[in-house]
Amino acid sequence: MTDAQAAAPGAASVRPIILDGTSAPTWAADASSRPDEDLLDGLNPQQREAVTYRGQALLIVAGAGSGKTSVLTRRIASLLRNREAWPSQILAITFTNKAAGEMRERVEHLVGDSARGMWISTFHSACVRILRREAEQFGFTKSFTIYDSGDSRALIKRLVKEHEADAFGLTPAATQSRISKLKNELADAESYARTANMSDPAERVFVELFAAYQRELQRANAFDFDDLIGQTVFLFRAFPQVADVYRRRFRHVLVDEYQDTNHAQYALIHELTRPPGASTGSATGGRPLAGSGGMMIFEAPSTGSGTGEEDGASLTVVGDSDQSIYAFRGADIRNISEFEKDYPGATVVLLEQNYRSTQNILSAANAVISHNFDRKDKRLWTDVGEGEKIIGFTGYSQHDEAQFVADEIEALRRAGVDYSQIAVFYRTNSQSRALEEIFIRSALPYKIMGGTKFYERAEIKDALAYLVAVANPADEMAMRRIINRPRRGIGDVTIETIARYAVDQQITFRDALANSSALGVGPKIQAAIAHLDAVLAEASEIMLPASGELAPPTAVADGLQLLLNKSGYYDALRASKDAQDEARIENLDEMVAVAREFARNNPEGTLLDFLTEVALVSDADDLEDASGSVSLMTLHTAKGLEYDAVFVTGVEEDLIPHRISAGEPGGPQEERRLFYVGITRARKRLYLSLAMTRAQFGEVTVAMPSRFLQEIPLELLHWRQSPGDVNSRGGTQSRALNARRGGFGGSGSGSGKRYGDDLVPLARREPTGNLERFANKIPSKVRDNGDMELAPGDRIRHEDFGDGRVDAVTGEGAKRVAHVRFDTAGPKKLLIKIAPISKL
DNA sequence: AAACATGGCCTTTTT
DNA sequence: GGCCATGTTT
C-alpha cells in the first residue's frame, strides 16, 4: 500500500455520515432498494445483525465455524456499499498476514475496486506503517529495522555477556521472555524498576539489562516485535495530535481474533477508538453523501453530530474465548470477557450455528471444551447431520503413526478427496520430521505451513543483514553479522577496534568502515574493510537513489545480487567443498527470486517495504498456495483454517497437554482449547492419532494417551487401533508387517477408558517383533536407488513392508515413483530414489 | 583467525 | 539427535 492510497479522501478533512447506531439502520424502511441487500443472502438472523448493526461498539462472539469471516467481510462491504465509509476510513486487524490477504480478497470480491485504500493487516503491519511515518517524532528514522525474535535474542545474548548477568541466573532466553512479557504490558525499564524489588541484585541486573537493551535498539534505529505495538501506543499517548490524525482517519475499526490480543494491542485499539479532537478541537469536515448513480456529493462542514464533539471510531471485535490459545505470549482473555465493561453500551451478537463440521465432530468438540470449568457455556450445533465417526489410531512409534496417516491420506485421495483439502496437525514443530520422512517416501505431496525455516537459514539471514546494512546504517548488529561473512580475516579483535573507533569519533559502525586507514589495522585487513565499504556504497546507490529519484522496481533484487557477488559471498560458497554450500547458493538464488517477485507485486516497493514484508510475513508459505499438497502445521497455525479431512497427531500426554504447560496456571485449559481448535478445523472427517513410543532427542520414551481422548464420548470415536490393542501382549508387531486392516482390523475394540487392558482380540497379530525395532525405523543415512530400474510386474522387497509387486512407475529422474502392491501391507506409492527396497 | 572436537542443553506454541 | 558454546589445535 502506498502513501497516496493511505491519504485517500476523508483522511482528515472529509467525513462520511456515521449512522446513529442506537436504533435500526436508516435504510430499514426501504429495504428493497438498499445497496447491500445481496450481502445478507444466506445469513441467519444473528449473522444479519452482526452485519447490519451500527453503533459505537459491537462484540461478535463467534464460535468455531460460525461464519465469522463471512460476517466480517460483509460488514465491511456493507459499510462501503452504503457509503457509510470510505475505504480509507476502515482499519481491519487480523491475526496473520495470510488472514489479512484473504479478507482483502473477499471484500474486493464483494465491492470491487472500492476496497482499495482500506487498511487490512495485522497489528504489527499496521503499526509499522504508522511508525514509518511518525518515527521522526521520537528519535527514530523511517528506515528503522525490525528485529525478529532471533535478532533480539542475539542482542540480548551479547548484553547478558557484557553485564555478566548469567552470574545472577539470567539466561538470554529467560531475559528475552521477561522483557517481552513486560513490553506486552506496556512496561518499560523505568516503570518496572519502580515496582520491582530493587534490593534483589538479580532484579537490579535485569532492570539494567532491560534498559541497555532498549538503548541498543534505539541506537540501532530498530524496533523489536513487541515495540512495534508498544511504541505506537507510546507515540499516541505522547503526541495526541499525531494520534488524532489516525483517530479522524479510521472511523471503523474491526479486530478479528480478539481473544488473542494482549494488553498492548488492547491499549492500541483503545487509543485509536477514542474521540479525537481533545487536543486541537478543529473537528470539521465535509461529508460525502450517497448520491444516485454512485456520485459523491460533499456537504459543507457542519458542527459535528449533535453533541458538538466527534465520536470515537466504531469498534467491532470478533472472538471466541474457547479459541484463546496465545496466553503464553500475553494474550489476555479479559479483553474479550470484559468488553462490555470497557465499552459501555456495546452490543453483543452470538453466533452459535456451525456451518463447517458434522455433528459428530461438533459433539466431540463440545464434549472436550466443556471440561474447561472457567468458561461460559456455549454449544455449537449444525443441521448437516452426524457424518462419519471420528477415527482413532495408535501407532507403535511415531513412524508407525506417520505411516498410518500417509496410508489414510492415500485412501482419502482414492475416495476423491483432494490433497489440498487434507491437513495434518501436531503440537510441536519437531513432530513434523517423522511425518515428512514418511511422506517423502510415500511420494505424498505436502507443504509445511508456518515453519519459518527459510528465513532462519544462516545464509538468508546474512543476505538480509547485507540489505539492512544498506537500508539502516545505524544497525550495528547487521554490520557485525556481515563484516566477516564471507571470511575476510576480520576477527573479534578487529571488530572491537572498529567499534571503539566509531564510539570515539561519534560515528556509526558503518561509517567507521569508510576510514579504514585510520583504524590502525594491518594492510590486508584494511583492504578488506575498504572493499566491503565500497560494495555497500555501490549497493546503496542502486537501492537508495538520491532524494527525489525513484528506484526502479528491480532495485532490490539487483542490489542484493550485487551485494552477494561483489562481497565475495557467492564466490566463497562456490569455492567450498562442503556439499551443503551448493544448497546455500540455491537458497540465495531463491532469495533473489523472492525479491524479484516482490518487485512484480509491488512496483513501487522500496527496500524498506521489502525488508518489512520479509520481517513480518516471514513464513514463505503465506505467499504461496498449497494447492495439490497436504498441509502440515502446528495446532497454533491451524487456527482460522478448515479442511475436509483433519489429522490431529501425537494426542499424547506431555505433548497435548504439553508437559511444560501442565504445571502453569491455566495451562491445561489452554491446551484443551488448542485441542478444541484442532478438532473444529475438520469439516467431514477427523482422525486422532498417537504413538506408544516417541523418540525425543535420541531417547525413546513411552507415551501415554492424552487425557483429552477420554473426554470424547465413546460412541463418537471408532478406534482403528486403540491404545489397548497396542499395549496388549504380543501387540508389539509393526503395523507395516501386518496385512492392511482396511477399516475393520481394530473394530473399535479399545475404549477411551480402558487403556492398557488386555481384553482385545489378538487374532490378526503375528508373534514377532519388539518395541525397539520400531522406535526409529528410519535410517538416517541417505539411500540412493536413483539408478534402480523398475518396471510393472517386477517383484521387490521393502525393509518394512515385505514383498510386493510393482504395478506402475510414474515420474522422472529423482522423482520416479513406484506404485507397489505389497502382499501383506497393501498398495503403496514409493519414491524409488530413497525407498529401502531391493529387486527380487 | 579458522578448523575441528567436545560437552551441555534442550524443545511449546508465534507476530 | 541436533544446536550451540567453548576449548583446542594449526
PDB file of C-alpha atoms in Angstrom, chain A residues 70-232:
ATOM      1  CA  SER A  70     -18.049 -14.062   6.093  1.00  0.00           C
ATOM      2  CA  VAL A  71     -19.820 -11.787   8.540  1.00  0.00           C
ATOM      3  CA  LEU A  72     -16.815  -9.564   8.942  1.00  0.00           C
ATOM      4  CA  THR A  73     -16.211  -9.166   5.238  1.00  0.00           C
ATOM      5  CA  ARG A  74     -19.855  -8.486   4.561  1.00  0.00           C
ATOM      6  CA  ARG A  75     -19.965  -5.979   7.321  1.00  0.00           C
ATOM      7  CA  ILE A  76     -17.099  -4.087   5.734  1.00  0.00           C
ATOM      8  CA  ALA A  77     -18.656  -4.428   2.305  1.00  0.00           C
ATOM      9  CA  SER A  78     -21.938  -3.073   3.547  1.00  0.00           C
ATOM     10  CA  LEU A  79     -20.257  -0.061   5.118  1.00  0.00           C
ATOM     11  CA  LEU A  80     -18.646   0.672   1.775  1.00  0.00           C
ATOM     12  CA  ARG A  81     -21.679  -0.013  -0.378  1.00  0.00           C
ATOM     13  CA  ASN A  82     -23.918   2.141   1.763  1.00  0.00           C
ATOM     14  CA  ARG A  83     -21.401   4.934   1.555  1.00  0.00           C
ATOM     15  CA  GLU A  84     -21.138   4.961   5.274  1.00  0.00           C
ATOM     16  CA  ALA A  85     -17.392   4.909   4.997  1.00  0.00           C
ATOM     17  CA  TRP A  86     -14.600   5.497   2.595  1.00  0.00           C
ATOM     18  CA  PRO A  87     -12.252   2.579   2.176  1.00  0.00           C
ATOM     19  CA  SER A  88      -9.514   4.666   3.746  1.00  0.00           C
ATOM     20  CA  GLN A  89     -11.610   5.003   6.887  1.00  0.00           C
ATOM     21  CA  ILE A  90     -11.592   1.298   7.547  1.00  0.00           C
ATOM     22  CA  LEU A  91      -8.979  -0.431   9.612  1.00  0.00           C
ATOM     23  CA  ALA A  92      -9.343  -4.178   9.915  1.00  0.00           C
ATOM     24  CA  ILE A  93      -6.920  -6.122  12.048  1.00  0.00           C
ATOM     25  CA  THR A  94      -6.357  -9.810  11.579  1.00  0.00           C
ATOM     26  CA  PHE A  95      -4.055 -12.198  13.309  1.00  0.00           C
ATOM     27  CA  THR A  96      -1.903 -13.302  10.408  1.00  0.00           C
ATOM     28  CA  ASN A  97      -0.883 -11.758   7.145  1.00  0.00           C
ATOM     29  CA  LYS A  98      -2.466 -14.665   5.411  1.00  0.00           C
ATOM     30  CA  ALA A  99      -5.808 -13.946   7.004  1.00  0.00           C
ATOM     31  CA  ALA A 100      -5.415 -10.301   6.040  1.00  0.00           C
ATOM     32  CA  GLY A 101      -4.807 -11.234   2.433  1.00  0.00           C
ATOM     33  CA  GLU A 102      -7.830 -13.483   2.363  1.00  0.00           C
ATOM     34  CA  MET A 103     -10.067 -10.892   3.928  1.00  0.00           C
ATOM     35  CA  ARG A 104      -8.966  -8.261   1.448  1.00  0.00           C
ATOM     36  CA  GLU A 105      -9.661 -10.646  -1.379  1.00  0.00           C
ATOM     37  CA  ARG A 106     -13.118 -11.426  -0.100  1.00  0.00           C
ATOM     38  CA  VAL A 107     -14.025  -7.805   0.404  1.00  0.00           C
ATOM     39  CA  GLU A 108     -12.749  -6.978  -3.060  1.00  0.00           C
ATOM     40  CA  HIS A 109     -14.855  -9.762  -4.383  1.00  0.00           C
ATOM     41  CA  LEU A 110     -17.905  -8.111  -2.830  1.00  0.00           C
ATOM     42  CA  VAL A 111     -17.267  -4.471  -3.642  1.00  0.00           C
ATOM     43  CA  GLY A 112     -14.618  -4.480  -6.334  1.00  0.00           C
ATOM     44  CA  ASP A 113     -12.061  -1.749  -6.635  1.00  0.00           C
ATOM     45  CA  SER A 114     -13.578   0.422  -3.967  1.00  0.00           C
ATOM     46  CA  ALA A 115     -11.848  -1.884  -1.498  1.00  0.00           C
ATOM     47  CA  ARG A 116      -8.608  -0.137  -2.292  1.00  0.00           C
ATOM     48  CA  GLY A 117      -7.264   2.084   0.399  1.00  0.00           C
ATOM     49  CA  MET A 118      -8.534   0.012   3.275  1.00  0.00           C
ATOM     50  CA  TRP A 119      -6.047  -0.995   5.846  1.00  0.00           C
ATOM     51  CA  ILE A 120      -6.423  -4.711   6.338  1.00  0.00           C
ATOM     52  CA  SER A 121      -3.411  -6.025   8.137  1.00  0.00           C
ATOM     53  CA  THR A 122      -2.015  -7.479  11.294  1.00  0.00           C
ATOM     54  CA  PHE A 123      -1.378  -5.364  14.352  1.00  0.00           C
ATOM     55  CA  HIS A 124       2.279  -5.475  13.538  1.00  0.00           C
ATOM     56  CA  SER A 125       1.984  -4.411   9.921  1.00  0.00           C
ATOM     57  CA  ALA A 126      -0.390  -1.592  10.766  1.00  0.00           C
ATOM     58  CA  CYS A 127       1.957  -0.323  13.440  1.00  0.00           C
ATOM     59  CA  VAL A 128       4.935  -0.459  11.092  1.00  0.00           C
ATOM     60  CA  ARG A 129       3.076   1.732   8.652  1.00  0.00           C
ATOM     61  CA  ILE A 130       2.266   4.217  11.348  1.00  0.00           C
ATOM     62  CA  LEU A 131       5.756   4.143  12.794  1.00  0.00           C
ATOM     63  CA  ARG A 132       7.458   4.571   9.443  1.00  0.00           C
ATOM     64  CA  ARG A 133       5.560   7.784   9.009  1.00  0.00           C
ATOM     65  CA  GLU A 134       5.963   9.091  12.505  1.00  0.00           C
ATOM     66  CA  ALA A 135       9.306   7.695  13.594  1.00  0.00           C
ATOM     67  CA  GLU A 136      10.991  11.074  13.352  1.00  0.00           C
ATOM     68  CA  GLN A 137       8.740  12.342  16.117  1.00  0.00           C
ATOM     69  CA  PHE A 138      10.625  10.421  18.720  1.00  0.00           C
ATOM     70  CA  GLY A 139      14.178   9.676  17.881  1.00  0.00           C
ATOM     71  CA  PHE A 140      13.985   7.097  15.142  1.00  0.00           C
ATOM     72  CA  THR A 141      14.133   7.400  11.403  1.00  0.00           C
ATOM     73  CA  LYS A 142      11.730   5.923   8.907  1.00  0.00           C
ATOM     74  CA  SER A 143      14.335   3.437   7.809  1.00  0.00           C
ATOM     75  CA  PHE A 144      14.268   1.620  11.133  1.00  0.00           C
ATOM     76  CA  THR A 145      14.963  -2.099  11.204  1.00  0.00           C
ATOM     77  CA  ILE A 146      12.531  -4.647  12.622  1.00  0.00           C
ATOM     78  CA  TYR A 147      14.216  -7.176  14.872  1.00  0.00           C
ATOM     79  CA  ASP A 148      12.653 -10.587  14.852  1.00  0.00           C
ATOM     80  CA  SER A 149      12.967 -12.781  17.903  1.00  0.00           C
ATOM     81  CA  GLY A 150      16.219 -14.218  16.638  1.00  0.00           C
ATOM     82  CA  ASP A 151      17.716 -10.775  16.251  1.00  0.00           C
ATOM     83  CA  SER A 152      16.632  -9.641  19.658  1.00  0.00           C
ATOM     84  CA  ARG A 153      17.875 -12.857  21.184  1.00  0.00           C
ATOM     85  CA  ALA A 154      21.288 -12.241  19.629  1.00  0.00           C
ATOM     86  CA  LEU A 155      21.351  -8.741  21.022  1.00  0.00           C
ATOM     87  CA  ILE A 156      20.245  -9.846  24.457  1.00  0.00           C
ATOM     88  CA  LYS A 157      22.808 -12.586  24.415  1.00  0.00           C
ATOM     89  CA  ARG A 158      25.540 -10.051  23.851  1.00  0.00           C
ATOM     90  CA  LEU A 159      24.228  -7.825  26.617  1.00  0.00           C
ATOM     91  CA  VAL A 160      23.914 -10.690  29.053  1.00  0.00           C
ATOM     92  CA  LYS A 161      27.514 -11.491  28.425  1.00  0.00           C
ATOM     93  CA  GLU A 162      28.665  -7.886  28.759  1.00  0.00           C
ATOM     94  CA  HIS A 163      26.781  -7.451  32.011  1.00  0.00           C
ATOM     95  CA  GLU A 164      27.844 -10.862  33.248  1.00  0.00           C
ATOM     96  CA  ALA A 165      24.218 -11.377  34.060  1.00  0.00           C
ATOM     97  CA  ASP A 166      24.422 -15.145  33.903  1.00  0.00           C
ATOM     98  CA  ALA A 167      26.048 -14.947  37.308  1.00  0.00           C
ATOM     99  CA  PHE A 168      22.630 -13.864  38.568  1.00  0.00           C
ATOM    100  CA  GLY A 169      20.820 -16.674  36.861  1.00  0.00           C
ATOM    101  CA  LEU A 170      19.670 -14.545  33.960  1.00  0.00           C
ATOM    102  CA  THR A 171      19.865 -16.573  30.789  1.00  0.00           C
ATOM    103  CA  PRO A 172      19.333 -14.885  27.440  1.00  0.00           C
ATOM    104  CA  ALA A 173      16.156 -16.848  26.840  1.00  0.00           C
ATOM    105  CA  ALA A 174      14.650 -16.008  30.216  1.00  0.00           C
ATOM    106  CA  THR A 175      15.633 -12.376  29.896  1.00  0.00           C
ATOM    107  CA  GLN A 176      14.120 -12.149  26.452  1.00  0.00           C
ATOM    108  CA  SER A 177      10.839 -13.641  27.520  1.00  0.00           C
ATOM    109  CA  ARG A 178      10.598 -11.450  30.597  1.00  0.00           C
ATOM    110  CA  ILE A 179      11.259  -8.324  28.580  1.00  0.00           C
ATOM    111  CA  SER A 180       8.706  -9.419  26.040  1.00  0.00           C
ATOM    112  CA  LYS A 181       6.080 -10.028  28.697  1.00  0.00           C
ATOM    113  CA  LEU A 182       6.736  -6.655  30.254  1.00  0.00           C
ATOM    114  CA  LYS A 183       6.502  -4.898  26.924  1.00  0.00           C
ATOM    115  CA  ASN A 184       3.209  -6.609  26.275  1.00  0.00           C
ATOM    116  CA  GLU A 185       2.050  -4.966  29.482  1.00  0.00           C
ATOM    117  CA  LEU A 186       3.403  -1.653  28.243  1.00  0.00           C
ATOM    118  CA  ALA A 187       6.035  -1.524  30.937  1.00  0.00           C
ATOM    119  CA  ASP A 188       9.478  -0.134  30.292  1.00  0.00           C
ATOM    120  CA  ALA A 189      12.651  -0.450  32.311  1.00  0.00           C
ATOM    121  CA  GLU A 190      11.893   2.567  34.495  1.00  0.00           C
ATOM    122  CA  SER A 191       8.307   1.747  35.246  1.00  0.00           C
ATOM    123  CA  TYR A 192       9.277  -1.804  36.024  1.00  0.00           C
ATOM    124  CA  ALA A 193      12.068  -0.641  38.295  1.00  0.00           C
ATOM    125  CA  ARG A 194       9.560   1.310  40.347  1.00  0.00           C
ATOM    126  CA  THR A 195       7.605  -1.820  41.161  1.00  0.00           C
ATOM    127  CA  ALA A 196      10.449  -4.298  41.333  1.00  0.00           C
ATOM    128  CA  ASN A 197      12.238  -5.344  44.448  1.00  0.00           C
ATOM    129  CA  MET A 198      15.442  -3.466  43.826  1.00  0.00           C
ATOM    130  CA  SER A 199      17.164  -4.834  46.866  1.00  0.00           C
ATOM    131  CA  ASP A 200      17.447  -8.067  44.953  1.00  0.00           C
ATOM    132  CA  PRO A 201      20.682  -7.828  42.958  1.00  0.00           C
ATOM    133  CA  ALA A 202      19.308 -10.093  40.244  1.00  0.00           C
ATOM    134  CA  GLU A 203      16.435  -7.676  39.804  1.00  0.00           C
ATOM    135  CA  ARG A 204      18.790  -4.753  39.550  1.00  0.00           C
ATOM    136  CA  VAL A 205      20.799  -6.508  36.878  1.00  0.00           C
ATOM    137  CA  PHE A 206      17.652  -7.389  34.994  1.00  0.00           C
ATOM    138  CA  VAL A 207      16.465  -3.800  35.029  1.00  0.00           C
ATOM    139  CA  GLU A 208      19.882  -2.762  33.831  1.00  0.00           C
ATOM    140  CA  LEU A 209      19.712  -5.301  31.013  1.00  0.00           C
ATOM    141  CA  PHE A 210      16.258  -4.176  30.056  1.00  0.00           C
ATOM    142  CA  ALA A 211      17.362  -0.550  29.899  1.00  0.00           C
ATOM    143  CA  ALA A 212      20.529  -1.430  28.000  1.00  0.00           C
ATOM    144  CA  TYR A 213      18.548  -3.499  25.528  1.00  0.00           C
ATOM    145  CA  GLN A 214      16.204  -0.620  24.873  1.00  0.00           C
ATOM    146  CA  ARG A 215      19.142   1.778  24.485  1.00  0.00           C
ATOM    147  CA  GLU A 216      20.755  -0.520  21.972  1.00  0.00           C
ATOM    148  CA  LEU A 217      17.553  -0.802  19.992  1.00  0.00           C
ATOM    149  CA  GLN A 218      17.229   2.946  19.847  1.00  0.00           C
ATOM    150  CA  ARG A 219      20.877   3.329  18.891  1.00  0.00           C
ATOM    151  CA  ALA A 220      20.439   0.812  16.114  1.00  0.00           C
ATOM    152  CA  ASN A 221      17.273   2.565  14.983  1.00  0.00           C
ATOM    153  CA  ALA A 222      15.407  -0.671  15.482  1.00  0.00           C
ATOM    154  CA  PHE A 223      12.161  -1.971  16.969  1.00  0.00           C
ATOM    155  CA  ASP A 224      11.527  -5.491  18.125  1.00  0.00           C
ATOM    156  CA  PHE A 225       8.181  -7.172  17.552  1.00  0.00           C
ATOM    157  CA  ASP A 226       6.770  -6.023  20.846  1.00  0.00           C
ATOM    158  CA  ASP A 227       7.953  -2.467  20.324  1.00  0.00           C
ATOM    159  CA  LEU A 228       6.036  -2.192  17.109  1.00  0.00           C
ATOM    160  CA  ILE A 229       2.859  -2.245  19.170  1.00  0.00           C
ATOM    161  CA  GLY A 230       4.107  -0.705  22.384  1.00  0.00           C
ATOM    162  CA  GLN A 231       5.926   2.200  20.800  1.00  0.00           C
ATOM    163  CA  THR A 232       2.912   3.025  18.694  1.00  0.00           C
TER     164      THR A 232
END
